[in-house]
Coordinates of C-alpha atoms and ligand atoms in Angstrom, one line a residue:
X1 CA 0.0 0.0 0.0
X2 CA 3.0 2.3 0.5
X3 CA 3.2 4.9 -2.3
X4 CA -0.5 4.8 -3.1
X5 CA -0.8 8.4 -2.1
X6 CA 1.4 10.5 -4.3
X7 CA 3.1 13.7 -3.5
X8 CA 1.6 16.3 -5.9
X9 CA 1.8 19.8 -4.8
X10 CA 0.0 21.5 -7.8
X11 CA -2.0 24.5 -6.9
X12 CA -5.6 24.1 -8.2
X13 CA -8.3 26.5 -9.3
X14 CA -9.8 26.5 -5.8
X15 CA -13.2 25.8 -7.3
X16 CA -13.8 22.9 -5.0
X17 CA -15.7 19.6 -5.4
X18 CA -19.2 19.0 -6.6
X19 CA -21.3 22.1 -6.6
X20 CA -18.2 24.0 -5.4
X21 CA -18.7 22.6 -1.9
X22 CA -16.1 23.2 0.8
X23 CA -14.1 20.6 2.7
X24 CA -15.2 20.8 6.3
X25 CA -12.4 20.4 8.9
X26 CA -14.1 19.9 12.3
X27 CA -11.1 20.3 14.6
X28 CA -7.8 22.1 14.5
X29 CA -5.4 19.1 14.9
X30 CA -2.2 19.8 13.1
X31 CA -2.4 23.2 11.4
X32 CA -0.6 21.8 8.3
X33 CA -3.5 19.7 7.1
X34 CA -6.1 22.5 6.7
X35 CA -3.4 24.7 5.1
X36 CA -2.4 22.0 2.6
X37 CA -6.0 21.2 1.6
X38 CA -6.7 25.0 1.2
X39 CA -4.0 25.1 -1.5
X40 CA -6.3 23.0 -3.7
X41 CA -9.9 23.1 -2.3
X42 CA -12.0 25.5 -0.4
X43 CA -11.9 24.7 3.3
X44 CA -14.3 25.5 6.2
X45 CA -12.6 25.4 9.6
X46 CA -15.5 24.5 11.8
X47 CA -13.6 25.3 15.1
X48 CA -13.2 28.9 14.0
X49 CA -16.9 29.4 13.5
X50 CA -18.5 31.5 16.3
X51 CA -21.0 28.8 17.0
X52 CA -19.9 25.5 15.3
X53 CA -23.2 23.7 16.4
X54 CA -25.3 26.5 14.8
X55 CA -23.2 26.4 11.7
X56 CA -23.7 22.7 11.4
X57 CA -27.5 23.0 11.9
X58 CA -27.7 25.6 9.2
X59 CA -25.2 24.3 6.6
X60 CA -25.0 20.5 7.4
X61 CA -26.8 19.6 4.2
X62 CA -24.3 21.5 2.1
X63 CA -21.3 19.5 3.4
X64 CA -20.1 16.7 1.1
X65 CA -16.5 16.3 2.3
X66 CA -14.9 16.2 5.7
X67 CA -11.2 16.0 6.6
X68 CA -10.8 14.4 10.0
X69 CA -7.8 15.4 12.0
X70 CA -8.1 12.7 14.5
X71 CA -9.8 11.4 17.7
X72 CA -10.5 14.8 19.2
X73 CA -13.5 15.1 16.8
X74 CA -15.2 11.7 16.9
X75 CA -17.4 11.1 13.8
X76 CA -20.2 8.8 14.9
X77 CA -23.5 8.0 13.3
X78 CA -25.4 10.9 15.0
X79 CA -22.8 13.3 13.6
X80 CA -23.0 11.9 10.1
X81 CA -26.8 12.2 10.2
X82 CA -26.4 15.9 10.5
X83 CA -24.6 15.9 7.1
X84 CA -27.2 14.1 4.9
X85 CA -25.2 14.7 1.7
X86 CA -21.8 13.7 3.0
X87 CA -19.8 11.6 0.5
X88 CA -16.3 11.4 1.9
X89 CA -14.5 11.5 5.3
X90 CA -10.8 11.7 4.6
X91 CA -9.0 10.9 7.8
X92 CA -5.5 11.9 8.8
X93 CA -4.0 8.7 10.1
X94 CA -4.1 5.0 9.4
X95 CA -6.2 4.2 12.6
X96 CA -9.7 5.4 12.3
X97 CA -11.4 4.1 15.4
X98 CA -12.7 7.6 16.1
X99 CA -14.9 7.2 13.0
X100 CA -17.9 4.8 12.8
X101 CA -16.8 3.5 9.4
X102 CA -19.4 0.7 9.4
X103 CA -22.2 3.2 9.7
X104 CA -20.5 5.4 7.0
X105 CA -20.4 2.3 4.7
X106 CA -24.1 1.7 5.3
X107 CA -24.8 5.3 4.4
X108 CA -22.7 5.2 1.2
X109 CA -20.0 7.5 2.7
X110 CA -16.4 6.6 1.8
X111 CA -13.9 6.9 4.6
X112 CA -10.3 7.1 3.6
X113 CA -7.2 6.8 5.7
X114 CA -3.4 6.9 5.3
X115 CA -2.1 3.4 5.2
X116 CA 1.5 2.6 4.3
X117 CA 3.1 6.0 4.5
X118 CA 3.9 5.8 8.2
X119 CA 4.8 2.1 8.7
X120 CA 8.6 2.6 9.0
X121 CA 8.3 5.7 11.2
X122 CA 6.1 4.0 13.7
X123 CA 8.1 0.8 13.6
X124 CA 11.3 2.8 14.4
X125 CA 9.6 4.2 17.4
X126 CA 8.2 0.8 18.4
X127 CA 11.7 -0.7 18.3
X128 CA 13.3 2.3 20.1
X129 CA 10.6 2.1 22.8
X130 CA 11.3 -1.6 23.2
X131 CA 15.0 -1.0 23.8
X132 CA 14.4 2.0 26.0
X133 CA 12.1 -0.1 28.1
X134 CA 14.2 -3.2 28.4
X135 CA 17.5 -1.4 28.9
X136 CA 15.9 1.4 31.0
X137 CA 17.6 4.0 28.9
X138 CA 15.4 7.0 30.0
X139 CA 16.0 6.1 33.6
X140 CA 19.8 5.9 32.9
X141 CA 19.7 9.3 31.3
X142 CA 17.9 10.8 34.3
X143 CA 20.4 9.1 36.6
X144 CA 23.3 10.8 34.8
X145 CA 21.5 14.2 34.7
X146 CA 20.6 14.0 38.4
X147 CA 24.4 13.5 39.2
X148 CA 24.2 10.0 40.6
X149 CA 26.8 8.5 38.2
X150 CA 29.7 10.1 40.2
X151 CA 28.6 8.0 43.2
X152 CA 27.9 4.6 41.5
X153 CA 27.4 3.1 38.1
X154 CA 23.8 2.7 36.9
X155 CA 22.4 -0.7 37.9
X156 CA 22.4 -3.5 35.4
X157 CA 19.3 -4.1 33.4
X158 CA 17.3 -6.8 31.6
X159 CA 18.4 -7.6 28.0
X160 CA 17.0 -8.0 24.6
X161 CA 19.2 -11.0 24.0
X162 CA 17.3 -14.3 23.8
X163 CA 13.9 -12.7 23.8
X164 CA 10.8 -13.6 21.8
X165 CA 8.5 -10.8 20.6
X166 CA 4.8 -11.6 20.3
X167 CA 3.1 -9.1 17.9
X168 CA -0.6 -8.6 18.5
X169 CA -1.7 -7.4 15.0
X170 CA 0.8 -8.4 12.4
X171 CA -0.3 -5.9 9.8
X172 CA 1.6 -3.2 7.9
X173 CA 3.2 -1.7 11.0
X174 CA 3.5 -5.1 12.8
X175 CA 5.4 -6.5 9.9
X176 CA 7.7 -3.4 9.8
X177 CA 8.4 -4.0 13.5
X178 CA 9.0 -7.7 12.9
X179 CA 11.7 -6.9 10.3
X180 CA 13.5 -4.6 12.7
X181 CA 13.2 -7.0 15.6
X182 CA 14.6 -9.9 13.6
X183 CA 17.6 -7.8 12.7
X184 CA 18.1 -7.4 16.5
X185 CA 18.1 -11.2 16.9
X186 CA 14.7 -11.3 18.4
X187 CA 12.4 -14.2 17.6
X188 CA 8.9 -13.3 16.3
X189 CA 5.5 -14.9 16.9
X190 CA 2.2 -13.3 16.2
X191 CA -1.5 -13.2 17.0
X192 CA -4.5 -11.9 15.0
X193 CA -7.9 -13.0 13.9
X194 CA -6.5 -15.3 11.3
X195 CA -3.3 -17.1 10.4
X196 CA -1.4 -15.5 7.5
X197 CA -0.2 -18.1 5.0
X198 CA 2.8 -16.0 3.7
X199 CA 4.6 -15.2 7.0
X200 CA 7.3 -17.4 8.5
X201 CA 6.3 -16.7 12.2
X202 CA 4.5 -19.0 14.6
X203 CA 0.8 -18.1 14.9
X204 CA -1.4 -18.0 18.0
X205 CA -5.2 -17.5 17.8
X206 CA -5.3 -16.6 21.5
X207 CA -3.4 -13.4 22.7
X208 CA -3.2 -15.1 26.2
X209 CA -1.5 -18.2 24.8
X210 CA 0.9 -16.0 22.7
X211 CA 1.7 -13.9 25.8
X212 CA 2.7 -17.1 27.7
X213 CA 5.0 -18.0 24.8
X214 CA 6.8 -14.6 24.5
X215 CA 8.5 -12.1 26.7
X216 CA 7.9 -8.9 24.7
X217 CA 4.3 -8.3 23.9
X218 CA 4.0 -5.7 21.0
X219 CA 0.5 -4.3 20.5
X220 CA 0.0 -3.2 16.9
X221 CA -3.7 -4.0 16.2
X222 CA -6.4 -1.4 15.5
X223 CA -8.5 0.2 18.2
X224 CA -12.3 0.0 18.4
X225 CA -14.9 -2.2 20.1
X226 CA -13.4 -5.5 18.9
X227 CA -10.0 -5.0 20.5
X228 CA -11.1 -3.0 23.6
X229 CA -9.0 -4.1 26.5
X230 CA -7.8 -7.2 24.6
X231 CA -4.7 -6.9 26.8
X232 CA -6.2 -7.6 30.2
X233 CA -5.0 -8.9 33.6
X234 CA -5.0 -12.5 32.3
X235 CA -2.8 -11.6 29.3
X236 CA -0.4 -9.7 31.6
X237 CA -0.2 -12.6 34.0
X238 CA 0.6 -14.9 31.1
X239 CA 3.3 -12.5 29.9
X240 CA 5.0 -13.1 33.3
X241 CA 7.5 -11.4 35.6
X242 CA 10.2 -11.1 32.9
X243 CA 7.7 -9.8 30.4
X244 CA 7.6 -6.4 28.7
X245 CA 4.6 -4.8 27.2
X246 CA 5.0 -2.3 24.4
X247 CA 1.9 -0.5 23.0
X248 CA 2.2 1.7 19.9
X249 CA -1.4 1.0 18.7
X250 CA -4.2 2.6 20.8
X251 CA -4.6 3.0 24.5
X252 CA -8.0 1.3 24.4
X253 CA -6.4 -2.1 23.6
X254 CA -4.9 -2.2 27.1
X255 CA -6.7 -2.4 30.4
X256 CA -4.8 0.5 31.9
X257 CA -5.8 0.0 35.6
X258 CA -4.8 -3.7 35.3
X259 CA -1.5 -2.7 33.7
X260 CA -0.7 -0.2 36.5
X261 CA -1.4 -3.0 39.0
X262 CA 0.7 -5.5 37.1
X263 CA 3.7 -3.1 36.9
X264 CA 3.4 -2.1 40.6
X265 CA 3.2 -5.8 41.8
X266 CA 5.9 -7.2 39.5
X267 CA 3.4 -9.3 37.5
X268 CA 5.3 -8.0 34.5
X269 CA 8.8 -6.4 34.4
X270 CA 8.1 -3.2 32.5
X271 CA 6.1 -1.4 29.8
X272 CA 6.7 1.1 27.1
X273 CA 3.6 3.1 26.0
X274 CA 3.2 5.6 23.1
X275 CA -0.6 5.7 23.4
X276 CA -3.2 6.1 26.2
X277 CA -6.9 5.6 26.4
X278 CA -7.8 9.2 27.2
X279 CA -5.0 11.2 25.5
X280 CA -3.5 13.6 26.3
X281 CA -4.4 12.6 29.9
X282 CA -2.0 10.0 31.3
X283 CA -3.1 8.1 34.4
X284 CA -1.3 9.2 37.5
X285 CA -0.6 5.5 38.3
X286 CA 1.8 5.4 35.3
X287 CA 3.5 8.6 36.2
X288 CA 4.3 7.3 39.7
X289 CA 6.0 4.2 38.4
X290 CA 9.7 3.8 37.5
X291 CA 9.3 0.7 35.3
X292 CA 7.2 2.3 32.5
X293 CA 8.5 4.5 29.7
X294 CA 5.9 7.0 28.5
X295 CA 5.8 8.8 25.1
X296 CA 3.2 11.4 24.0
X297 CA 1.9 9.5 21.0
X298 CA 4.8 10.3 18.7
X299 CA 4.9 7.1 16.5
X300 CA 4.4 8.9 13.2
X301 CA 5.2 12.4 14.4
X302 CA 8.1 13.4 12.1
X303 CA 7.8 16.3 9.7
X304 CA 8.4 14.0 6.7
X305 CA 5.8 11.4 7.7
X306 CA 3.1 13.8 8.8
X307 CA 3.5 15.6 5.5
X308 CA 3.1 12.3 3.6
X309 CA 0.0 11.6 5.7
X310 CA -1.5 15.1 5.0
X311 CA -0.7 14.7 1.3
X312 CA -2.5 11.3 1.3
X313 CA -5.6 13.1 2.8
X314 CA -5.4 15.8 0.1
X315 CA -5.0 13.2 -2.7
X316 CA -8.1 11.5 -1.6
X317 CA -10.1 14.7 -1.5
X318 CA -8.8 15.9 -4.9
X319 CA -9.8 12.5 -6.3
X320 CA -13.3 13.0 -4.9
X321 CA -13.5 16.6 -6.1
X322 CA -12.7 15.4 -9.7
X323 CA -15.2 12.5 -9.5
X324 CA -12.4 9.9 -9.5
X325 CA -12.1 6.8 -7.2
X326 CA -10.6 7.3 -3.8
X327 CA -7.0 6.2 -3.4
X328 CA -7.1 4.6 0.0
X329 CA -10.6 3.7 1.2
X330 CA -11.1 1.7 4.4
X331 CA -12.2 -1.9 4.1
X332 CA -15.6 -1.0 5.6
X333 CA -16.3 1.6 2.9
X334 CA -15.1 0.0 -0.4
X335 CA -15.4 1.9 -3.6
X336 CA -18.4 0.8 -5.6
X337 CA -17.6 2.7 -8.8
X338 CA -19.4 6.0 -8.1
X339 CA -19.8 8.7 -5.5
X340 CA -23.0 8.9 -3.5
X341 CA -24.2 11.7 -5.7
X342 CA -23.9 9.4 -8.7
X343 CA -20.9 11.1 -10.2
Ligands
NAP401 P1 -3.2 -3.1 9.6 O1 -2.3 -3.2 8.5 O2 -4.7 -3.1 9.3 O3 -2.9 -4.2 10.6 C1 -3.7 -4.5 11.7 C2 -3.4 -5.9 12.2 O4 -4.2 -6.1 13.3 C3 -3.8 -6.9 11.2 O5 -2.7 -7.8 11.1 C4 -5.0 -7.6 11.7 O6 -4.9 -9.0 11.4 C5 -4.9 -7.4 13.2 N1 -6.2 -7.3 13.8 C6 -7.3 -6.6 13.4 N2 -8.3 -6.8 14.2 C7 -7.9 -7.6 15.2 C8 -8.5 -8.1 16.3 N3 -9.8 -7.9 16.6 N4 -7.8 -8.9 17.1 C9 -6.5 -9.2 16.9 N5 -5.8 -8.7 15.8 C10 -6.6 -7.9 14.9 O7 -3.0 -1.7 10.4 P2 -1.6 -0.9 10.5 O8 -1.5 0.1 9.4 O9 -0.5 -1.9 10.8 O10 -1.9 0.0 11.8 C11 -2.2 -0.7 13.1 C12 -2.6 0.3 14.1 O11 -1.5 1.1 14.6 C13 -3.6 1.4 13.6 O12 -4.9 1.0 13.6 C14 -3.4 2.5 14.6 O13 -4.3 2.5 15.6 C15 -2.0 2.3 15.2 N6 -1.1 3.4 14.9 C16 -0.4 4.0 15.9 C17 0.5 5.1 15.6 C18 1.2 5.8 16.6 O14 1.6 6.9 16.4 N7 1.5 5.2 17.8 C19 0.7 5.4 14.2 C20 0.0 4.7 13.2 C21 -0.9 3.7 13.6 P3 -6.2 -9.9 11.2 O15 -7.0 -9.2 10.2 O16 -5.7 -11.2 10.9 O17 -6.9 -9.9 12.6

């Protein structure tokens, strides 16, 4: 899927899509996205309206395209009902658990996302977070800065050597992580809803059974109701006292209170987390612990990759505005040969 969204920075006429309609951007998110879209299509920044709710009530029927900047502005069925002529939701990110894509599909709305363009960036962070967590590198750096090194060397740590990584969700990003972990000499196993015929790794249908067979549990499956708290107290117990949990997927996949307890009581060794259930709020329980490494959801957050993601959103919107097929629709909203308006 990598490379499906092309970098094309032509300036357009600014006429917009069907009937000259604007692309509605509900929430600020990264400034870059609305700016980039505005180079080619008219944009309505909903958050800048004096009364966004009143604007929606008055103009909802005119909206045919939405650019979603992420989870801050959830797009559920009730919200979509307010936009009865909506044709496309172009989402900035590969995960779209903040959008009810199934309802969108039923209503004939295409949801697009940004698969492929961020895999390597997120996998780099996943691997870095794994090593930071196992070798306690952030703690070691704090130790030096706090002046303790002059008194004694930093304590020895656990090791990556001889470990097995169990990847929950061996998709685009999961596979990019697997390639990196293999280069580090780490054995790979995986779990998902189905066995993949073309991968050389051992498959487990049960996340708990996989957790018992590995000592690094890498969470890389999508968020949403199906995977909510899939990593629960039982999975953490199975991972065991030498086990390390790394989550670069979504906070909702992990039972956070159970994880805090498991880290506190030595049920597992350590955790590395890039994502949290109620971002940007991070549970105080994590902040109080020394055996967890916490990152502020930075998996894809480089200039280069975020630009590629924004370009992918724009490419999908331009395709819509020209009556062409979307480039990267989600599986729940497959392209059926025409836009809802029949173009
Ligand atoms: P993907 O290619 O669709 O891969 C998802 C994998 O999860 C698939 O292998 C799928 O396998 C598995 N899966 C799906 N539903 C499952 C379930 N109910 N139980 C167990 N496994 C399941 O997606 P991707 O592009 O790799 O992205 C994965 C996720 O990473 C995104 O959804 C997003 O939430 C997260 N992400 C995080 C960051 C960050 O900055 N931290 C950045 C980008 C993405 P089966 O179909 O066989 O189950």
